[in-house]
PDB file of C-alpha atoms in Angstrom:
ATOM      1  CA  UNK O   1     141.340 125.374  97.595  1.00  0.00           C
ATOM      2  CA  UNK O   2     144.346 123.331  98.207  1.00  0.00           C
ATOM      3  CA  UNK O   3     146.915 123.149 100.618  1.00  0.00           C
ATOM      4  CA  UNK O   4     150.661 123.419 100.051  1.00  0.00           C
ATOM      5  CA  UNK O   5     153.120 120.852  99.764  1.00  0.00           C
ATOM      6  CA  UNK O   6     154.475 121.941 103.601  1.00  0.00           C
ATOM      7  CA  UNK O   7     151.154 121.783 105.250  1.00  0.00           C
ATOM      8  CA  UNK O   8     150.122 119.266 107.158  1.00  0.00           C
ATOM      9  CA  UNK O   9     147.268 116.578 105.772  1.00  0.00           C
ATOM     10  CA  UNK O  10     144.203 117.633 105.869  1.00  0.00           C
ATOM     11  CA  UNK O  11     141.431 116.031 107.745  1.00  0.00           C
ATOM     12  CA  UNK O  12     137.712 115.394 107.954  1.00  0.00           C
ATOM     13  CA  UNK O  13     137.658 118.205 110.722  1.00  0.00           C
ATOM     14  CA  UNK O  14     139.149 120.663 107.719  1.00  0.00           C
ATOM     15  CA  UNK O  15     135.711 119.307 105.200  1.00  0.00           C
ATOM     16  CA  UNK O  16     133.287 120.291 108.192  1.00  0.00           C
ATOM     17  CA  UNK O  17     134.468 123.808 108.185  1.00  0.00           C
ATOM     18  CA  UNK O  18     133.898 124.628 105.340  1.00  0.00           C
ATOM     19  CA  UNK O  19     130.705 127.022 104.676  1.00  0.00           C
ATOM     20  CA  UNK O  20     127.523 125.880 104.096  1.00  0.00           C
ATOM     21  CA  UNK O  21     126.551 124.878 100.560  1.00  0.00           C
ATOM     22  CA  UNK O  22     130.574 123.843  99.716  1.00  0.00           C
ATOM     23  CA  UNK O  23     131.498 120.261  98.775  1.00  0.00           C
ATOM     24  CA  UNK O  24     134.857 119.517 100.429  1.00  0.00           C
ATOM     25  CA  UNK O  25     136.609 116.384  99.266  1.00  0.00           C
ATOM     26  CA  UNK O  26     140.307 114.835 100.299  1.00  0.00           C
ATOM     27  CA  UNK O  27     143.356 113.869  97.551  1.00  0.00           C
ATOM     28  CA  UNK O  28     145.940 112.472  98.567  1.00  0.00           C
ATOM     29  CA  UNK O  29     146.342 114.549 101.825  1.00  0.00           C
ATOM     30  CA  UNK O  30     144.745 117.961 100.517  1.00  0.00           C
ATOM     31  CA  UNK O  31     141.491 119.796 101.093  1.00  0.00           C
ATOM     32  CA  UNK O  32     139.796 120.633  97.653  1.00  0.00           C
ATOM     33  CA  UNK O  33     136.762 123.069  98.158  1.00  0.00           C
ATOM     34  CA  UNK O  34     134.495 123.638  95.377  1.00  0.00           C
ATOM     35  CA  UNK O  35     130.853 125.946  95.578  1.00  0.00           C
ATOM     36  CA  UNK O  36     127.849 123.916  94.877  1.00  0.00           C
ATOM     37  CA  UNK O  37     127.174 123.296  91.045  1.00  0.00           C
ATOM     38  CA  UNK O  38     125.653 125.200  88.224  1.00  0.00           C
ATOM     39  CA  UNK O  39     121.982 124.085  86.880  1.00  0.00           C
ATOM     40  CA  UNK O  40     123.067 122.255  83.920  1.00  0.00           C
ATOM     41  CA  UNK O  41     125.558 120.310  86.144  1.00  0.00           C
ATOM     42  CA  UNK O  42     122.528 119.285  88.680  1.00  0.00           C
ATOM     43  CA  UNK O  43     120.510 118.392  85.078  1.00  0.00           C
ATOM     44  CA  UNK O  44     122.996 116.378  83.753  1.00  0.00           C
ATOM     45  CA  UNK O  45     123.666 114.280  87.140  1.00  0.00           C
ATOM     46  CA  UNK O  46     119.550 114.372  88.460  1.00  0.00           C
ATOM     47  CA  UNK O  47     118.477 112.759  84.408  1.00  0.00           C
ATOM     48  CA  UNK O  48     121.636 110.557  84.236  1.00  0.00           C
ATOM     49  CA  UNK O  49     120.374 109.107  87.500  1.00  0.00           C
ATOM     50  CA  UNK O  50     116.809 108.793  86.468  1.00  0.00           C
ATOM     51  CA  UNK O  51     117.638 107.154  83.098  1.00  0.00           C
ATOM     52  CA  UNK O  52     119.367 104.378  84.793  1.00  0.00           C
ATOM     53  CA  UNK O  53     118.299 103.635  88.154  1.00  0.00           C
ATOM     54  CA  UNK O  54     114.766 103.058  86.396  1.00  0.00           C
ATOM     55  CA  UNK O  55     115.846  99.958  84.167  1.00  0.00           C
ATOM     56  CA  UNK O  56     119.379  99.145  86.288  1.00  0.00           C
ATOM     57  CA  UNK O  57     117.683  99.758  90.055  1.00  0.00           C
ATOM     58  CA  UNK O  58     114.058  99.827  90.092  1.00  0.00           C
ATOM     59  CA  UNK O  59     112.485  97.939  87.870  1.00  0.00           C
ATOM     60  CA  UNK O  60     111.391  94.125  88.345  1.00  0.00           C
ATOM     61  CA  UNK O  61     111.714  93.778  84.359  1.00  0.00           C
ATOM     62  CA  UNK O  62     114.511  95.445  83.680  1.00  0.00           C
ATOM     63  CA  UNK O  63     117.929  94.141  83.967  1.00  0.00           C
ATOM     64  CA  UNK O  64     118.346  95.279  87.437  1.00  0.00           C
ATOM     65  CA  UNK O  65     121.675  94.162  89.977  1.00  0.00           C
ATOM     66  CA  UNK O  66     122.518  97.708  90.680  1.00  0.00           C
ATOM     67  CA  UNK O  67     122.414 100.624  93.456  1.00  0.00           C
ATOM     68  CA  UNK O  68     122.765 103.928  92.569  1.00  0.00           C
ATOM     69  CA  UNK O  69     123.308 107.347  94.295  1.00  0.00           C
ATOM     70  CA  UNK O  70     123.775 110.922  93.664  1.00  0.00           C
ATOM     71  CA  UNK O  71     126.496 112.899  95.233  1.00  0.00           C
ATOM     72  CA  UNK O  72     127.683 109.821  97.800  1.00  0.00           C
ATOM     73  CA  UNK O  73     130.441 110.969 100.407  1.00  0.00           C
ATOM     74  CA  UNK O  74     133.131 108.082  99.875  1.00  0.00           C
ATOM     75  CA  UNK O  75     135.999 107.378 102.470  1.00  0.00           C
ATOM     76  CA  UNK O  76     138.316 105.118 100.587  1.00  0.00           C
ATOM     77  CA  UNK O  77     141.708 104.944 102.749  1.00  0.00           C
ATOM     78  CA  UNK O  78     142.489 108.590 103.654  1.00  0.00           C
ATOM     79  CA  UNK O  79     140.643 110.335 100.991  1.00  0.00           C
ATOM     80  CA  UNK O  80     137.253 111.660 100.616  1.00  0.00           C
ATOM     81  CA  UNK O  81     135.497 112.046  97.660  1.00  0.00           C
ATOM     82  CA  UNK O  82     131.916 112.755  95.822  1.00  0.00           C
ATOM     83  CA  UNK O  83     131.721 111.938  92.748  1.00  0.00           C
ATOM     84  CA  UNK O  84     128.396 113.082  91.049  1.00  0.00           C
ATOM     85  CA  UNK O  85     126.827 109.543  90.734  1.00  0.00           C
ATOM     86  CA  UNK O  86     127.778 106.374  91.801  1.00  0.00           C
ATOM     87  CA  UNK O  87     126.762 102.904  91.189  1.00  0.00           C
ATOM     88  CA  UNK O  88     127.421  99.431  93.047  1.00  0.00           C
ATOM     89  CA  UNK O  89     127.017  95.895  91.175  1.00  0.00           C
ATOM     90  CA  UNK O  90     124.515  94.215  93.924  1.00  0.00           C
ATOM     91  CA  UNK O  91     126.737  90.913  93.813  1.00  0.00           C
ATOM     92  CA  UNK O  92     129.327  92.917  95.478  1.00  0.00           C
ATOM     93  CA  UNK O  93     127.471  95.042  97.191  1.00  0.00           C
ATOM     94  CA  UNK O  94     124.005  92.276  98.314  1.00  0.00           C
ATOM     95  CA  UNK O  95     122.149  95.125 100.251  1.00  0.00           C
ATOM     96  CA  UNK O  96     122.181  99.018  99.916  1.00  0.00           C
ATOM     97  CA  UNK O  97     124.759 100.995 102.235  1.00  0.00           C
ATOM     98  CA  UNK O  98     123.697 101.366 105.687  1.00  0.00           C
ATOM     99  CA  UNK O  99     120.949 104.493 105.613  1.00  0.00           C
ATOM    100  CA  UNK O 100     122.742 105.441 108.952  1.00  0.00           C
ATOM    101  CA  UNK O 101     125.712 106.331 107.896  1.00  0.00           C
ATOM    102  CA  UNK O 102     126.861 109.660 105.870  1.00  0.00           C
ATOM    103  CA  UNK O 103     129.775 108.231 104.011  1.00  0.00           C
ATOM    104  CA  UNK O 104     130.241 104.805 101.995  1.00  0.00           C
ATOM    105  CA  UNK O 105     134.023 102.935 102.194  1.00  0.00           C
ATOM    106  CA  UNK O 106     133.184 100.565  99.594  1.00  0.00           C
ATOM    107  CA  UNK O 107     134.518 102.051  96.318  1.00  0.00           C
ATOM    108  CA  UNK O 108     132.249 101.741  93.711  1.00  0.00           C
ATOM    109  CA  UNK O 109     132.020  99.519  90.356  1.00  0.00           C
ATOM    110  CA  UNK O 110     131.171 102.241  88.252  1.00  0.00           C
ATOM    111  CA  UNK O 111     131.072 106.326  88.723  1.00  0.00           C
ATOM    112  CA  UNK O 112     130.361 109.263  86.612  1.00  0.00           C
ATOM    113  CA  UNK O 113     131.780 113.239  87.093  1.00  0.00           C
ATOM    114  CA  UNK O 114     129.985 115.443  85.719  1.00  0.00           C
ATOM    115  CA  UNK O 115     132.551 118.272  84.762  1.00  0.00           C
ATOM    116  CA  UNK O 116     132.579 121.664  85.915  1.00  0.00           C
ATOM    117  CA  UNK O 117     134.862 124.760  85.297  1.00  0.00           C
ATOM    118  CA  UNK O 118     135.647 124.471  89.116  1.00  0.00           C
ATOM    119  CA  UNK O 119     136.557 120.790  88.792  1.00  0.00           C
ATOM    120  CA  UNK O 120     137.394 119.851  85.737  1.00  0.00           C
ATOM    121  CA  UNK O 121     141.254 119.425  86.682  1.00  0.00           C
ATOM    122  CA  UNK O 122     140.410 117.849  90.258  1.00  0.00           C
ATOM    123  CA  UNK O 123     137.758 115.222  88.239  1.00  0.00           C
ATOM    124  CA  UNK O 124     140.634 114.571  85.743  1.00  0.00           C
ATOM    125  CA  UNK O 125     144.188 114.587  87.212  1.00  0.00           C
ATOM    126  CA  UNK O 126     143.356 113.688  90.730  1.00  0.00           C
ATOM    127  CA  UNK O 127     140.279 111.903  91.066  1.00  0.00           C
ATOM    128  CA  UNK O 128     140.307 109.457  88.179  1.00  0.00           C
ATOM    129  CA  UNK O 129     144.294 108.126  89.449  1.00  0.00           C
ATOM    130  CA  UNK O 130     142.195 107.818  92.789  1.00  0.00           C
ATOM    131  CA  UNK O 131     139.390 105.668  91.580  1.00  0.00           C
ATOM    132  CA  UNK O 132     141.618 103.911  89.064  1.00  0.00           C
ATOM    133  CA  UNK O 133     143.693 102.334  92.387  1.00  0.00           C
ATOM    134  CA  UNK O 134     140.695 101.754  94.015  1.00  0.00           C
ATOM    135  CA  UNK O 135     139.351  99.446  91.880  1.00  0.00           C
ATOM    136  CA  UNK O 136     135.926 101.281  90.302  1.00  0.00           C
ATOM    137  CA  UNK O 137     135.460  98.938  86.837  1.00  0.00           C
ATOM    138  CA  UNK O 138     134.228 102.128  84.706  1.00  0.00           C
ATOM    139  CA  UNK O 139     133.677 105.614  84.660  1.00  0.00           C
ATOM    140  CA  UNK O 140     131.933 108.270  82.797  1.00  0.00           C
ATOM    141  CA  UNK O 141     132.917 111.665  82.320  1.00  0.00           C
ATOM    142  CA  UNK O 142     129.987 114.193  81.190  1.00  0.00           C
ATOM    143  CA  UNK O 143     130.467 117.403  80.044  1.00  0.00           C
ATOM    144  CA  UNK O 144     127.371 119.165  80.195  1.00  0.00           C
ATOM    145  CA  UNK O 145     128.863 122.511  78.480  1.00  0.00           C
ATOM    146  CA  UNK O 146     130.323 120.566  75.217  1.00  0.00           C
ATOM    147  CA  UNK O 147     127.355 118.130  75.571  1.00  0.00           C
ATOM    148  CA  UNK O 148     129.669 115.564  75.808  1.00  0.00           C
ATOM    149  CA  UNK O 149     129.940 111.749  77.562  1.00  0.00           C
ATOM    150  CA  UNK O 150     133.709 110.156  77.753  1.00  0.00           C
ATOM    151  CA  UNK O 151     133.607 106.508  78.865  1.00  0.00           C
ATOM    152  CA  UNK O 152     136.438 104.705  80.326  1.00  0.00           C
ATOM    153  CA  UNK O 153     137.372 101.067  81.674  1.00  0.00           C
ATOM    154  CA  UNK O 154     140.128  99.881  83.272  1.00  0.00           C
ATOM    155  CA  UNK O 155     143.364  99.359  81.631  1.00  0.00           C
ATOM    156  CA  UNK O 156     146.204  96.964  82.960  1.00  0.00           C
ATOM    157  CA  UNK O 157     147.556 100.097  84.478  1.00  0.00           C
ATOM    158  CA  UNK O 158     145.513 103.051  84.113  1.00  0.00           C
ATOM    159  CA  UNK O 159     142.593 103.990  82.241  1.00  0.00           C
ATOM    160  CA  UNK O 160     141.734 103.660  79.061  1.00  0.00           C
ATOM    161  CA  UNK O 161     139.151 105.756  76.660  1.00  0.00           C
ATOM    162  CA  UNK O 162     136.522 103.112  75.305  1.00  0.00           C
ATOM    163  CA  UNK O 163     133.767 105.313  74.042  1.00  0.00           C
ATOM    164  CA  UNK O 164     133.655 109.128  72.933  1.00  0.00           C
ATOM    165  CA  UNK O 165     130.024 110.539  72.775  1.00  0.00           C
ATOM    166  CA  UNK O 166     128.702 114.235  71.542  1.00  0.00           C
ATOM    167  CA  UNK O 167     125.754 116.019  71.182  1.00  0.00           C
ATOM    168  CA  UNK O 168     122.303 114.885  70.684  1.00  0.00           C
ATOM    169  CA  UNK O 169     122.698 110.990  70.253  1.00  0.00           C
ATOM    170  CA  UNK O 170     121.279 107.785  71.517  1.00  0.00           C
ATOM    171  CA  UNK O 171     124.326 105.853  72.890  1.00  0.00           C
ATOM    172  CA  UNK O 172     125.206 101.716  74.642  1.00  0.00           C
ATOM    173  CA  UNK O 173     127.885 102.783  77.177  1.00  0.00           C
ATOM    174  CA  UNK O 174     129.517 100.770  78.491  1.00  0.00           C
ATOM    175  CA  UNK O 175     128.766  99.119  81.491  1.00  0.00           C
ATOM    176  CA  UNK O 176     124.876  99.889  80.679  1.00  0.00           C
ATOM    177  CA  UNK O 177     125.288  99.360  76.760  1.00  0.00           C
ATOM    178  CA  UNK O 178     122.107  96.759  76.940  1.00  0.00           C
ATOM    179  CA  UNK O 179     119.989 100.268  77.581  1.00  0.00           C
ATOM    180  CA  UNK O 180     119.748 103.121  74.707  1.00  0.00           C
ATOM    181  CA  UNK O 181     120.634 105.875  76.365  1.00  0.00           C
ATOM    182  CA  UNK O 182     119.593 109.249  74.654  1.00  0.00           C
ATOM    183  CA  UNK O 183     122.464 111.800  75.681  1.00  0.00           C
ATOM    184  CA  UNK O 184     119.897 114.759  74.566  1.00  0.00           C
ATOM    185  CA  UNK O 185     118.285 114.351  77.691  1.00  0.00           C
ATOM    186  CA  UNK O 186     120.556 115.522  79.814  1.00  0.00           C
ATOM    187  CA  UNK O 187     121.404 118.730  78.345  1.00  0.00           C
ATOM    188  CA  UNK O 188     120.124 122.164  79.124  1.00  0.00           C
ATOM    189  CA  UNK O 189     118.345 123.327  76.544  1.00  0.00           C
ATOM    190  CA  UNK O 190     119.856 126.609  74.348  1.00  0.00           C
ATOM    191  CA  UNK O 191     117.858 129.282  73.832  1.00  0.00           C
ATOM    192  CA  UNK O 192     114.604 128.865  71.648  1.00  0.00           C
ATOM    193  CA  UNK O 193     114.077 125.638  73.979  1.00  0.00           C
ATOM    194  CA  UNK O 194     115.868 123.035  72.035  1.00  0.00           C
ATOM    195  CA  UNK O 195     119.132 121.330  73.037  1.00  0.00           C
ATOM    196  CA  UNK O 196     121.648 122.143  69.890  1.00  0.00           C
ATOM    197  CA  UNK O 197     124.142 119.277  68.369  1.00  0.00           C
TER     198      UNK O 197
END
């Protein structure tokens, strides 16, 4: 849901009524409502996270200097958004967001959608625009239903496509490229039990 051009903003009061199990975010001024996600959206985001908060997070021999988290509530200037995954260099960002507090205002350095029929247009036309002005580095798109991973950096002016991953391959994204990535593990799997090309 949106509201019309002759509506007034919407607020964070307008996000807390929504009902229970809806995400509400905030774009420039409007209330966009979506239902909770399907399973192989939850897959894609829950492995993605795994994969690299292991080597980029957790581990004292792996490259480390990140923080990572799933489905963070960010306030950056009037809008309010949650983007599937999020990750923060730790030189900008020395110690993890206050555990307190249910929202973040520090955008991150690099996020990842994962799309959804529901969102696909609000990930894409609104969101990215958003997080391109302010300031995220990099950002993934995944596609769990074409098994696919688009990766993008920042451009002088908007962003620009550096990678273009599909199906059942072992990748170096960019801004984790120094860890193999194998894309096949975060698809469903078809039926038969094997995740297809």
């Amino acid at each position: 849901m949106s509201r019309g051009k002759n509506r007034k903003p919407a607020t964070y009061g307008d996000i807390e009524q929504l009902p229970v199990g809806w995400v509400g975010e905030i774009v420039d001024d409007s209330l966009y409502a979506s239902p909770r996600p399907a399973y192989g959206h939850l897959r894609a985001a829950a492995r993605l996270t795994s994969l690299l908060a292991h080597p980029f997070e957790l581990s004292h021999e792996g490259p480390g200097s990140w923080w990572f988290l799933v489905e963070p509530e960010l306030h950056l200037a009037r809008d309010v958004v949650v983007p599937d995954v999020a990750g923060w260099r730790r030189e900008r960002l020395p110690e993890p967001p206050d555990p307190e507090l249910p929202w973040i205002s520090t955008a991150p350095d690099w996020l990842c959608e994962v799309l959804s029929p529901s969102t696909r247009s609000l990930d894409r036309v609104r969101k990215m625009p958003l997080y391109f002005r302010e300031g995220v580095a990099s950002m993934w798109l995944i596609d769990p239903v074409r098994q696919s991973l688009e990766v993008y950096r920042r451009g002088t002016t908007s962003w620009v496509r550096s990678q273009l991953f599909t199906g059942n391959v072992t990748v170096n994204a960019e801004p984790f490229e120094v860890l193999p990535l194998d894309l096949g593990l975060l698809w469903t799997p078809r039926m038969g039990g094997t995740v297809q090309p």
